């Protein structure tokens, strides 16, 4: 399998199909390498993008953060 750990587009490039194109290219490369599954990690802002590309919700993770002084 392949992991897609992050996808970010600058604000001025959002809603123009760039994110979808990047994911589709990632899928193409994964298929070329004969991988069968892609796991990805998304915040709530990207849920619609990935659902529209056919991804289904899987495991739920909790993010942790610690500010260092």
Coordinates of C-alpha atoms in Angstrom, one line a residue:
X1 CA 0.0 0.0 0.0
X2 CA 0.9 3.7 -0.2
X3 CA 0.3 6.4 2.3
X4 CA -0.6 9.9 1.3
X5 CA 0.4 11.9 4.4
X6 CA -0.5 15.4 3.3
X7 CA -1.9 17.5 0.6
X8 CA -1.8 21.3 0.7
X9 CA -2.6 24.0 -1.9
X10 CA -2.1 27.7 -1.4
X11 CA -5.4 29.5 -0.9
X12 CA -5.2 31.1 -4.3
X13 CA -5.0 27.7 -6.0
X14 CA -7.8 26.0 -4.2
X15 CA -11.1 25.0 -5.8
X16 CA -9.3 24.8 -9.2
X17 CA -8.9 21.0 -9.5
X18 CA -5.2 21.0 -8.5
X19 CA -5.7 18.9 -5.4
X20 CA -7.7 16.4 -7.4
X21 CA -5.1 16.3 -10.1
X22 CA -2.4 15.7 -7.6
X23 CA -4.3 12.8 -6.0
X24 CA -5.0 11.2 -9.4
X25 CA -1.4 11.4 -10.3
X26 CA -0.5 9.8 -6.9
X27 CA -3.0 7.0 -7.8
X28 CA -1.5 6.6 -11.2
X29 CA 2.0 6.1 -9.8
X30 CA 0.6 3.7 -7.1
X31 CA -1.1 1.6 -9.8
X32 CA 2.0 1.6 -11.9
X33 CA 3.9 0.2 -8.9
X34 CA 1.2 -2.4 -8.6
X35 CA 0.0 -1.2 -5.2
X36 CA -3.5 -2.1 -4.3
X37 CA -4.4 0.4 -1.5
X38 CA -3.9 4.0 -0.7
X39 CA -4.3 5.2 2.9
X40 CA -4.5 8.9 3.4
X41 CA -4.8 11.3 6.2
X42 CA -7.1 14.4 6.0
X43 CA -8.4 17.2 8.2
X44 CA -12.0 18.2 8.0
X45 CA -11.3 20.8 5.3
X46 CA -10.4 18.1 2.8
X47 CA -13.1 15.5 3.5
X48 CA -15.2 16.4 0.5
X49 CA -12.3 16.3 -1.9
X50 CA -11.3 12.8 -0.9
X51 CA -14.9 11.5 -0.7
X52 CA -15.6 12.9 -4.2
X53 CA -12.5 11.0 -5.5
X54 CA -14.0 7.7 -4.1
X55 CA -12.2 7.4 -0.8
X56 CA -14.1 5.9 2.1
X57 CA -13.5 6.7 5.8
X58 CA -11.3 4.2 7.5
X59 CA -9.7 4.3 10.9
X60 CA -10.0 7.4 13.0
X61 CA -6.8 8.9 14.5
X62 CA -6.4 11.5 17.2
X63 CA -3.7 14.1 16.6
X64 CA -1.5 15.3 19.5
X65 CA 0.5 18.5 19.7
X66 CA 2.8 19.8 22.3
X67 CA 4.2 23.3 22.3
X68 CA 7.9 23.4 23.2
X69 CA 9.1 26.4 25.2

